[in-house]
Coordinates of C-alpha atoms and ligand atoms in Angstrom, one line a residue:
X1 CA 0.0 0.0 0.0
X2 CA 1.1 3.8 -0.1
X3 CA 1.8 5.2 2.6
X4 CA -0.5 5.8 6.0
X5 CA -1.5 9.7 6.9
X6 CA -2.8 8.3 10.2
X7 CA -0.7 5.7 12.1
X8 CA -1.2 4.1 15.0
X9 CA 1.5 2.3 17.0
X10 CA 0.8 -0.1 19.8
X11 CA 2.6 -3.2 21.6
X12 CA -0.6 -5.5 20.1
X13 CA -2.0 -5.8 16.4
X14 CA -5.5 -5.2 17.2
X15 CA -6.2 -9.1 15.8
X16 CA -5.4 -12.6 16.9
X17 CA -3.6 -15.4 14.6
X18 CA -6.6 -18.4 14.8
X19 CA -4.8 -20.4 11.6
X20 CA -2.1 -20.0 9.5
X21 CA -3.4 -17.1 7.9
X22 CA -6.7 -16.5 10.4
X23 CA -7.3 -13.4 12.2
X24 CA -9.6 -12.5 14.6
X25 CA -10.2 -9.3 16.2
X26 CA -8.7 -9.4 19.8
X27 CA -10.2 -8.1 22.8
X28 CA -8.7 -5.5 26.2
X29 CA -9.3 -2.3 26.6
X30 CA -7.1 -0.6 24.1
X31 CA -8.3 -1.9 21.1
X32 CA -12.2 -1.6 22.5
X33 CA -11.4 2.0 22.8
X34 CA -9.4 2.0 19.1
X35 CA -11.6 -0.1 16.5
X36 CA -14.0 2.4 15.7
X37 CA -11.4 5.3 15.4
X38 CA -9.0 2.7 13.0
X39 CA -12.4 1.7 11.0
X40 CA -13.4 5.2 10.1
X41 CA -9.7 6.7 9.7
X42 CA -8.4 4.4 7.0
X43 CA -5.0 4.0 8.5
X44 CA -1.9 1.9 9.3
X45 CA -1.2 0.2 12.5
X46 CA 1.7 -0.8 13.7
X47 CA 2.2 -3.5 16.0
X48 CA 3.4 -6.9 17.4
X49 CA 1.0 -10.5 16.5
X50 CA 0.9 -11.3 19.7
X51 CA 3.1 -14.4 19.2
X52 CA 7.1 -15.0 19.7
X53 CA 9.7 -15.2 16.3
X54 CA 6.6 -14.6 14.2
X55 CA 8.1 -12.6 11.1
X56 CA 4.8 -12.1 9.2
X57 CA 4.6 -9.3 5.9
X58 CA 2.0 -6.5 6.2
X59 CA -1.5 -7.7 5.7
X60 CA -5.2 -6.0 5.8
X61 CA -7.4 -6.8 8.2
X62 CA -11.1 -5.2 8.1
X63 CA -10.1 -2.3 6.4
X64 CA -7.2 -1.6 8.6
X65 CA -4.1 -1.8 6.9
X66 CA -1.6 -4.0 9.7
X67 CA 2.2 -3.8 10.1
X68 CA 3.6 -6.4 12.4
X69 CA 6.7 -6.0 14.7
X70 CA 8.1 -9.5 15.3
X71 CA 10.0 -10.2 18.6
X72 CA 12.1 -12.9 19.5
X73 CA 11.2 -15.0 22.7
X74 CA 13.9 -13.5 24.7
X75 CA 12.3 -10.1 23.5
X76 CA 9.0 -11.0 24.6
X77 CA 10.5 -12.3 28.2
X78 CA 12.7 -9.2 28.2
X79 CA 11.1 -6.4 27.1
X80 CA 7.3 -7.2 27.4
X81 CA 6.8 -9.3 30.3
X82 CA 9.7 -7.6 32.1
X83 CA 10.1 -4.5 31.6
X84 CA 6.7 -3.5 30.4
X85 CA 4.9 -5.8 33.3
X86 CA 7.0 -6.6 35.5
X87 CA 8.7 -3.1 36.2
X88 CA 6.3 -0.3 34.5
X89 CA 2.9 -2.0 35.4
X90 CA 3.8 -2.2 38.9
X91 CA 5.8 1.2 39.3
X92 CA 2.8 2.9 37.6
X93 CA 0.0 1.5 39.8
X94 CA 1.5 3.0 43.0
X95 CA 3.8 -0.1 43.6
X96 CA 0.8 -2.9 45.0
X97 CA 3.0 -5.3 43.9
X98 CA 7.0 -4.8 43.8
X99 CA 8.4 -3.7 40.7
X100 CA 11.7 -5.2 39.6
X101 CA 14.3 -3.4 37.7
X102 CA 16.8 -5.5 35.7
X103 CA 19.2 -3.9 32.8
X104 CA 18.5 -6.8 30.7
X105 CA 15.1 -6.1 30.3
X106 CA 15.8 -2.3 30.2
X107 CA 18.5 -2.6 27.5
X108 CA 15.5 -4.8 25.6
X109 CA 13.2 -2.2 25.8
X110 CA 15.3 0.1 24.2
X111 CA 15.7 -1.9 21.2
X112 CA 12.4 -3.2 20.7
X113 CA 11.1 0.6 20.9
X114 CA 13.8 1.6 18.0
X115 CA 11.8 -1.1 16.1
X116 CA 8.8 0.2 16.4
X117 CA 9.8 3.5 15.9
X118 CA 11.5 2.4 12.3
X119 CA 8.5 0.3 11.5
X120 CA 6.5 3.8 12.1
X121 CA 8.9 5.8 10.0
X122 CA 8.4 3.9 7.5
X123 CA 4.5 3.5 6.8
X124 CA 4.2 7.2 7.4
X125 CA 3.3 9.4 4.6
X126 CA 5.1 12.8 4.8
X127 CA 3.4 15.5 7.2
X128 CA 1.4 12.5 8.8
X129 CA -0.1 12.1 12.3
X130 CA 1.1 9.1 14.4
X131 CA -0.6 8.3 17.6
X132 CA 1.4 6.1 19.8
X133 CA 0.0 4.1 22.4
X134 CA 0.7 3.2 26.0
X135 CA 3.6 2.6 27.9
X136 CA 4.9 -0.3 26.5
X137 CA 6.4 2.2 24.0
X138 CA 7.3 5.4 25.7
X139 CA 10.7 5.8 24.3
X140 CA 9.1 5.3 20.5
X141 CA 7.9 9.4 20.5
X142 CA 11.0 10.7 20.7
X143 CA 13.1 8.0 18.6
X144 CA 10.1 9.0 15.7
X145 CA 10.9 12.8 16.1
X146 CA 14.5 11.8 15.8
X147 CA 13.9 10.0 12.6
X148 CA 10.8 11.8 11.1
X149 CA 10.7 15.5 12.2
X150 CA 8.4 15.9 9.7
X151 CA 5.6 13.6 11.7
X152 CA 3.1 15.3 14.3
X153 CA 2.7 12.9 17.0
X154 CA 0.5 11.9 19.7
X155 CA 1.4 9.4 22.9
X156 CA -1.5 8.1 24.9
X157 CA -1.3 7.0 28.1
X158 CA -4.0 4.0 29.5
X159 CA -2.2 3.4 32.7
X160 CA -1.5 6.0 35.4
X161 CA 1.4 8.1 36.0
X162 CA 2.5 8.1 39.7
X163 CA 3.6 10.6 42.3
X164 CA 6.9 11.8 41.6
X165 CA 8.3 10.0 45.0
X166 CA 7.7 6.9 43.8
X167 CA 8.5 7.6 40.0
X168 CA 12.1 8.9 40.8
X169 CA 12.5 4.7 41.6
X170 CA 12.7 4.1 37.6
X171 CA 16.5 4.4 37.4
X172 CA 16.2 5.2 33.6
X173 CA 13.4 8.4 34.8
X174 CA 15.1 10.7 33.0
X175 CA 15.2 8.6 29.4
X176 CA 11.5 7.3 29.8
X177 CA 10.9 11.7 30.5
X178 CA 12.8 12.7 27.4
X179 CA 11.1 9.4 25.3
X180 CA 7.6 10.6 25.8
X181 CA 8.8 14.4 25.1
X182 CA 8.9 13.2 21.8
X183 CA 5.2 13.8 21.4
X184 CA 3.5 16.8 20.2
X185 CA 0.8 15.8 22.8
X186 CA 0.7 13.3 25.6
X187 CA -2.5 12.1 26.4
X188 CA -3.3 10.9 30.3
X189 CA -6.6 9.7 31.9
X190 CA -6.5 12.0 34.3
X191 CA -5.4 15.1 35.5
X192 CA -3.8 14.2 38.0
X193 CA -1.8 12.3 36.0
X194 CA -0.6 14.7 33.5
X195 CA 0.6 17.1 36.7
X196 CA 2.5 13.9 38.4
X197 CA 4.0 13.9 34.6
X198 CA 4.7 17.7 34.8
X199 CA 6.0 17.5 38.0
X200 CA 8.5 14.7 37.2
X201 CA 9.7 16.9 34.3
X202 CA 10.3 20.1 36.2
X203 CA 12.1 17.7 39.1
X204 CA 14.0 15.8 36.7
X205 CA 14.9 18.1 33.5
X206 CA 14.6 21.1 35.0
X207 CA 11.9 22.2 31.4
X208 CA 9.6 25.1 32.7
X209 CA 6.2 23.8 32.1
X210 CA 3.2 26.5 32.1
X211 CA -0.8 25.1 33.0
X212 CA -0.5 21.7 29.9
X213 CA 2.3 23.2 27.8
X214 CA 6.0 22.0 28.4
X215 CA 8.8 23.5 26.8
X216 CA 10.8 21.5 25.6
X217 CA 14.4 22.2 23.9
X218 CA 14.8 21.6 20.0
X219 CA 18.3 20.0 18.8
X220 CA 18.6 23.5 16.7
X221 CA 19.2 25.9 19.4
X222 CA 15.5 26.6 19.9
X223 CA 12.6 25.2 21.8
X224 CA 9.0 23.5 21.3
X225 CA 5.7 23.0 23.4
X226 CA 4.7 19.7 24.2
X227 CA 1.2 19.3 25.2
X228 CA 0.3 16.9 28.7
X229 CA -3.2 17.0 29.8
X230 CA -5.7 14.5 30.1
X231 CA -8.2 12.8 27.9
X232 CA -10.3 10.6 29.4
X233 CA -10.6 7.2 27.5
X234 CA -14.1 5.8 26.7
X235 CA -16.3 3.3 24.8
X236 CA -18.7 3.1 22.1
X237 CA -21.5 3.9 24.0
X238 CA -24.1 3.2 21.2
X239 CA -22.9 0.1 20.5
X240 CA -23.6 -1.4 24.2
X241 CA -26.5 0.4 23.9
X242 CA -27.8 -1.8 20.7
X243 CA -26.6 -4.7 22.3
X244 CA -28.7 -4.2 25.5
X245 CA -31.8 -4.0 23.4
X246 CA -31.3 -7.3 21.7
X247 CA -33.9 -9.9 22.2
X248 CA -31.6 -12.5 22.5
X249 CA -29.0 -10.9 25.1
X250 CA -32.2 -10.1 26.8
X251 CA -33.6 -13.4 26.7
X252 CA -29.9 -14.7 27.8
X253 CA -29.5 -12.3 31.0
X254 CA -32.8 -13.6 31.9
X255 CA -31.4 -17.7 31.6
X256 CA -28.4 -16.6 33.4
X257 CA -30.6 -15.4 36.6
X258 CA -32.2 -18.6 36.3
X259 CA -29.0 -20.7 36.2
X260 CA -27.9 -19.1 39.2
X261 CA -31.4 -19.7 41.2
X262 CA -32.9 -16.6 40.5
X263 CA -31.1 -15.3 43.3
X264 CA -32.9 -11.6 44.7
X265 CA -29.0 -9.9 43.7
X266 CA -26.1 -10.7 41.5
X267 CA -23.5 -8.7 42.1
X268 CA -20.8 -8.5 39.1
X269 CA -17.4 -7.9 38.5
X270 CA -15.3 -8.6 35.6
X271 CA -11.5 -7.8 35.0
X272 CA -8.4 -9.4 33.6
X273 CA -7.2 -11.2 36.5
X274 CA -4.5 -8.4 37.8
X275 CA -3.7 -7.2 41.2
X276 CA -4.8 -3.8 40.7
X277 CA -8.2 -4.9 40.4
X278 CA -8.6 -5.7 43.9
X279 CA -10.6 -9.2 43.4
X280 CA -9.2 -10.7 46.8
X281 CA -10.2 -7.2 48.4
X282 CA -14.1 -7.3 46.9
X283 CA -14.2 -11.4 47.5
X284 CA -12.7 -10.6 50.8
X285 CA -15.8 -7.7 51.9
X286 CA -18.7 -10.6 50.6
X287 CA -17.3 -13.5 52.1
X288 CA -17.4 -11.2 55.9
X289 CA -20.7 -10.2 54.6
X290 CA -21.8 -14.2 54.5
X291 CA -19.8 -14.6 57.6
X292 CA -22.1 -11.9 59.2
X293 CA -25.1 -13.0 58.1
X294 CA -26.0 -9.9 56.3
X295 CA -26.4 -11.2 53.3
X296 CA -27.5 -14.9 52.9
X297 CA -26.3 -17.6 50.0
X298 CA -29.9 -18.2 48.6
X299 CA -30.8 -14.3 48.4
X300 CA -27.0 -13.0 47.3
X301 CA -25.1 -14.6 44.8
X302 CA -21.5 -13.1 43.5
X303 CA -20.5 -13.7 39.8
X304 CA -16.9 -13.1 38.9
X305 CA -15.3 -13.3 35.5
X306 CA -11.5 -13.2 35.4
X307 CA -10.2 -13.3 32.4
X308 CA -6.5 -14.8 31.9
X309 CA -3.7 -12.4 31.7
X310 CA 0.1 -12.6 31.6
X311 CA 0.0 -15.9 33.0
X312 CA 3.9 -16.4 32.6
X313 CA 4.6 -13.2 35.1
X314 CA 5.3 -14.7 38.4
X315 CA 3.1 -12.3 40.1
X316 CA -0.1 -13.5 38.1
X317 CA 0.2 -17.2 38.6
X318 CA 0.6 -16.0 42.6
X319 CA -2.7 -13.9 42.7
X320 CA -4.5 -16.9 40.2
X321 CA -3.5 -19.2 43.3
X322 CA -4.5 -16.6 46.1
X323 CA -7.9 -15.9 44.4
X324 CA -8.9 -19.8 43.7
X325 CA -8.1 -20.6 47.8
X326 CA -10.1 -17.4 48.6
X327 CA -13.5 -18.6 46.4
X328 CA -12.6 -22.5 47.2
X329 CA -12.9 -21.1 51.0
X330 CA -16.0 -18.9 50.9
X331 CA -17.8 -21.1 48.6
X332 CA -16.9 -24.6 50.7
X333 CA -17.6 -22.3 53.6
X334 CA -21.4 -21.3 52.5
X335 CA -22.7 -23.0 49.2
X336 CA -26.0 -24.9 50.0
X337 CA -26.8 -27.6 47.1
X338 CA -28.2 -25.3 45.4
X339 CA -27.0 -21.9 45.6
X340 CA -23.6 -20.9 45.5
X341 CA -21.5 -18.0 46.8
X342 CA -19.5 -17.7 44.9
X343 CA -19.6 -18.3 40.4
X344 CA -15.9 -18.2 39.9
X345 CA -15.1 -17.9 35.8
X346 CA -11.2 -18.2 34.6
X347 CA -12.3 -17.6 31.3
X348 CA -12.6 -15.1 28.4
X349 CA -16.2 -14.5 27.2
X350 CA -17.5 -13.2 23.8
X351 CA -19.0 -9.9 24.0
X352 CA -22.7 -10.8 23.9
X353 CA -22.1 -12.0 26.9
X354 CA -20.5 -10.1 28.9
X355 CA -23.7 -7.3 28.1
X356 CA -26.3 -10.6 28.9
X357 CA -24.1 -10.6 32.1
X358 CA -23.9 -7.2 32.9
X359 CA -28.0 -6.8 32.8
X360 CA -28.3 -10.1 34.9
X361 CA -26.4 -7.8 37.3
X362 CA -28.1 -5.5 40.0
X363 CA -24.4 -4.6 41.3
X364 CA -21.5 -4.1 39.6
X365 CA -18.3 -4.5 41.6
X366 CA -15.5 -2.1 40.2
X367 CA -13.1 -2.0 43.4
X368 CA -9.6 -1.6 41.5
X369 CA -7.0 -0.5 44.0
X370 CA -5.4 1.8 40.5
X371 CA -6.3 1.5 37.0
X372 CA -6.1 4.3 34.7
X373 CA -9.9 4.4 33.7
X374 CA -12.0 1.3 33.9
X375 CA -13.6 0.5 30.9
X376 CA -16.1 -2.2 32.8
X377 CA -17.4 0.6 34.1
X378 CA -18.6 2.7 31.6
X379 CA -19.7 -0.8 29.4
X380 CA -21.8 -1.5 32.2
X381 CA -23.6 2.0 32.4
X382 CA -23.9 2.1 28.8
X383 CA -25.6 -1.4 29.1
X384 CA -28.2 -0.5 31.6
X385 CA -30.6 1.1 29.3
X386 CA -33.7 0.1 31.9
X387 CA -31.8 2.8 34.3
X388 CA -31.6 0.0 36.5
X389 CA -28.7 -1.3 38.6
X390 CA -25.6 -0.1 41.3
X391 CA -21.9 0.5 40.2
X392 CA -19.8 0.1 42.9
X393 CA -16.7 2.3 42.1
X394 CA -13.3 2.4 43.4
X395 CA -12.3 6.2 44.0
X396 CA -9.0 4.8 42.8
X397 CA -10.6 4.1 39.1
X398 CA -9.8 6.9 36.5
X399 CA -13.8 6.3 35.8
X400 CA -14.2 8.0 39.0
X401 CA -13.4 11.4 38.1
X402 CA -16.3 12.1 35.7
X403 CA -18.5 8.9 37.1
X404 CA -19.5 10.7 40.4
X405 CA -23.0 9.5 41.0
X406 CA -21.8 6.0 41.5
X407 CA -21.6 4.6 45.0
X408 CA -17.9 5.1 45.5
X409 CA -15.5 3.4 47.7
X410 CA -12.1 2.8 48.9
X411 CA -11.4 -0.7 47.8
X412 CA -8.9 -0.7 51.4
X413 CA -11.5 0.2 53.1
X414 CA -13.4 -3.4 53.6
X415 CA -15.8 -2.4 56.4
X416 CA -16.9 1.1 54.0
X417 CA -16.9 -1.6 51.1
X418 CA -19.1 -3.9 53.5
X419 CA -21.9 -1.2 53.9
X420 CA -21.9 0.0 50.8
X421 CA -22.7 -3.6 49.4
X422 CA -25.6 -3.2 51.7
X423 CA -26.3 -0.1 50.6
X424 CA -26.5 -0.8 47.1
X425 CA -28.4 -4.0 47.5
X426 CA -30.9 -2.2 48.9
X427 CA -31.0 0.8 47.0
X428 CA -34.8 1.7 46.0
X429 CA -35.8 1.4 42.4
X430 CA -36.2 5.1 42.4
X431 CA -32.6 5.8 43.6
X432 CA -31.0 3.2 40.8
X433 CA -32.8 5.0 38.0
X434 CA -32.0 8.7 39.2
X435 CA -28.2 7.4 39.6
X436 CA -28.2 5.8 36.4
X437 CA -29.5 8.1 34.3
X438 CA -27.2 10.7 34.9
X439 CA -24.1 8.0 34.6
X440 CA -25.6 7.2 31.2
X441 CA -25.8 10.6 30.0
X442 CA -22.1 11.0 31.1
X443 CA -20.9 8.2 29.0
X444 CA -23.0 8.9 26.5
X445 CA -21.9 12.7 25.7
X446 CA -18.6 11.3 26.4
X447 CA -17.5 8.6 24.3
X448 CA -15.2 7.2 22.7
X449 CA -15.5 8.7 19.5
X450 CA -15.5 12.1 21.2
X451 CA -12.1 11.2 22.9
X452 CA -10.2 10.3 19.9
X453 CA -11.9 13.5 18.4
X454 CA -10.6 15.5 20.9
X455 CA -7.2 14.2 21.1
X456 CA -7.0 14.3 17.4
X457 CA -8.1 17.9 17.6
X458 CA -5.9 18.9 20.0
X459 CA -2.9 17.3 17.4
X460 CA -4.1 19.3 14.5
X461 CA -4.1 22.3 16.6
X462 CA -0.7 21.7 18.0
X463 CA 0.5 21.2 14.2
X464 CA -1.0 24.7 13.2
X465 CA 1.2 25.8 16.6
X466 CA 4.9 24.4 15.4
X467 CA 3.9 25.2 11.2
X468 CA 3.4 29.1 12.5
Ligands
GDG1 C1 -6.1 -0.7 30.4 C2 -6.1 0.1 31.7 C3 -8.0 1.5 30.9 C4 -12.5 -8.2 29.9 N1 -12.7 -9.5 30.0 C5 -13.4 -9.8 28.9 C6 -13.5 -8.7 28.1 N2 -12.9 -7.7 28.8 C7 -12.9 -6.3 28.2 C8 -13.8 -5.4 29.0 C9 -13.1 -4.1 28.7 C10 -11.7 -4.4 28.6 O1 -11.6 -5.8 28.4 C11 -10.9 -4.1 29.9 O2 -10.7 -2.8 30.0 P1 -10.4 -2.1 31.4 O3 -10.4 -0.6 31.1 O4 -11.4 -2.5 32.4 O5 -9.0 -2.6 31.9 P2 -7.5 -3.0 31.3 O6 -7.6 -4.2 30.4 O7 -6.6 -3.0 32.4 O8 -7.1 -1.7 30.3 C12 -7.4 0.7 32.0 C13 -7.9 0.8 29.5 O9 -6.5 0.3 29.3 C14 -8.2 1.7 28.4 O10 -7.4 2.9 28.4 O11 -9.3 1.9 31.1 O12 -7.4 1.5 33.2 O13 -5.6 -0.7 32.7 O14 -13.5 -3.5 27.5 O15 -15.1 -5.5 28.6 N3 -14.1 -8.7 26.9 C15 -14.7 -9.8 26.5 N4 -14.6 -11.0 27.2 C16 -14.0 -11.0 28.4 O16 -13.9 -12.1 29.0 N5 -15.3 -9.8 25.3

């Protein structure tokens, strides 16, 4: 093909290799957010298959024109499992779990972002926008200015960026700064992420940085503005919408309730199965609820999907173990023959689904300890077109920043987390619907279409800046 005017580079190809030459398109968060933007934009994408020493040629999928980034197995240990979730995840989510920092896996990241970048400089047309993604690739801005100064280009951020105390750990700080200073504008969830950003800057390269506008120093002599603020991520609101109104997800959230026992509550959650989704903490707040006797097996029943995630990290095969004793426990502890406490689902389900599942529920449990946004939460507002239904949301969620008629909690908090169970089980018909309506409208006149808009929009205007 000629060359892309709109590029986007991310550590995944937005499909999954079912055959030799089969592709499916993949689910997580970054590519829900992403497939409707790609559809509409006619563009390139740049990105690795997903499998190790897969050297594939560009190929089209759905109208999306695909470039794939193969990486050895020592790459993928190194520079994906290690560096990007073994030492970044952690860091970024306020250190829950240790982060390790090896120079192996450092000195990998490095070179797999020069591939990127290359692969980047390549399928971009001259004067093109390239929107990088996430912070698997945070040295790939920069690298792509270094090669293509011709390029505007955007960095998005879907994780959060942490307090400069515990940033300053990263021993490469300063590289991973100057790396994402590549863009023209980077993109956060939330605003207090873009100031921990600004604030690392100042402390660590000393650039003045004035309300979202850095200045940053050009290799002529001269300067540029680089743009941090945030933009918060979102879904396609109308398609959940269409979904929930389907007969036949209907029908299926219905035979779900009955499967169960037609239990008087569900309550839901569903998250890859990652630490900073604080499963054990929400398992842990039921199971003293059962223990209590405030809620009772036959009237309460909890439904958890935890889809498998970067099950060769030491960390995750740990919290799969913790979590199975913890529902093995409560559920020995309290299932009757025929109720259970407990429906405990290692598996990945098919979107349908997950919207059948998220109208079987009258509570959705979004207690993340950090996460950037929380897409579960806005699917399951834009899902709940009867205006039924409680979200239960972390304070610690991105989501909570512009989802503020939620019930929210603090996920450490298990006796708050306790009563507000309660509380939302018992909520009045009349209190769901006022709450939910105004979460709906939220996600509604703020989706995901109007995020890329606005991010793209704040590129073209920061092009017009540097072409004056
Ligand atoms: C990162 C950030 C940020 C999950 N299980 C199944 C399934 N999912 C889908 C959900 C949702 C997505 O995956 C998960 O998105 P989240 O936002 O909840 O979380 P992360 O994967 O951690 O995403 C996060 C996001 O990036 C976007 O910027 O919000 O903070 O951590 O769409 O529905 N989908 C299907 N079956 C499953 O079993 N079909």
């Amino acid at each position: 093909m000629s060359r892309a005017d709109f590029v986007v580079v991310a550590n995944r190809l937005p499909v999954d290799r079912v055959g030799e030459n089969e592709w499916r398109p993949s689910p997580g968060g970054l590519v829900a957010a992403l497939e409707p933007v790609m559809q509409r934009a006619d563009g390139a994408w740049v990105g690795w298959p997903g499998q190790a020493d897969l050297e594939l040629e560009p190929f089209d999928a759905d109208g999306i024109h695909l470039v794939p980034i193969a990486l050895s197995e020592d790459e993928v240990a190194n520079y994906y499992e290690g560096m990007s979730n073994d030492t970044f995840w952690p860091l970024y989510h306020d250190v829950i779990a240790e982060p390790r920092y090896r120079r192996v896996w450092w000195d990998a990241y490095v070179k797999v972002n020069e591939r990127f970048a290359a692969a980047a400089a390549d399928v971009a047309a001259e004067g093109a926008t390239v929107w990088v993604q996430d912070y698997q690739l945070q040295l790939v801005p920069r690298m792509l200015r270094e090669r293509r100064p011709d390029l505007t280009i955007g960095y998005f951020h879907h994780i959060p960026f942490p307090a400069y105390g515990l940033y300053s750990q990263l021993p490469w700080r300063k590289q991973v700064l100057e790396g994402l200073l590549g863009a023209d504008v980077i993109g956060f969830q939330r605003v207090a992420d873009a100031s921990n950003f600004a604030r690392a800057v100042r402390r660590q390269l000393r650039y003045p940085t004035k309300s979202s506008g850095i200045t940053v120093p050009a290799p002529d002599g001269g300067s540029r503005t680089a743009i941090a603020r945030a933009f918060p991520i979102s879904i396609d609101a109308e398609m959940y919408e269409e979904l929930a109104q389907r007969d036949d997800i209907r029908a299926r959230a219905a035979e779900i309730r009955e499967s169960l026992g037609n239990p008087k509550t569900i309550l839901f959650g569903v998250d890859r199965l990652d630490y900073t989704k604080g499963i054990r903490h929400r398992m842990k707040a039921f199971g003293e609820l059962l223990e209590d006797g405030r809620v009772a097996v036959e009237d309460v029943t909890l439904v958890q999907v935890a889809s498998p995630s970067r099950e060769r990290v030491d960390a995750y095969q740990h919290l799969r173990d913790e979590i199975e004793l913890t529902v093995g426990r409560i559920n020995g502890d309290y299932d009757t023959m025929g109720h259970t406490a407990i429906r405990y689902l290692h598996q990945a389900f098919p979107r349908e689904e997950m919207v059948a599942l998220y109208l079987a529920a009258d509570v959705m449990l979004v207690t993340a300890l950090r996460d950037g946004m929380n897409l579960v939460a806005k699917e399951y507002v834009a899902s709940r077109v009867d205006n039924r239904g409680v979200l239960l949301l972390s304070e610690f969620a991105g989501a909570a920043d512009e989802l503020t008629t939620a019930v929210q909690i603090n996920p450490h908090d298990i006796d708050g987390m306790k009563d507000a169970i309660v509380r939302a089980i018992e909520m009045s018909p009349a209190e769901q619907s006022r709450r939910m309506r105004a979460l709906r409208r939220k996600v509604r006149d703020n989706d995901v279409q109007a995020w890329s808009a606005s991010f793209i929009d704040a590129l073209a205007a920061a092009r017009a800046e540097t072409q004056q």
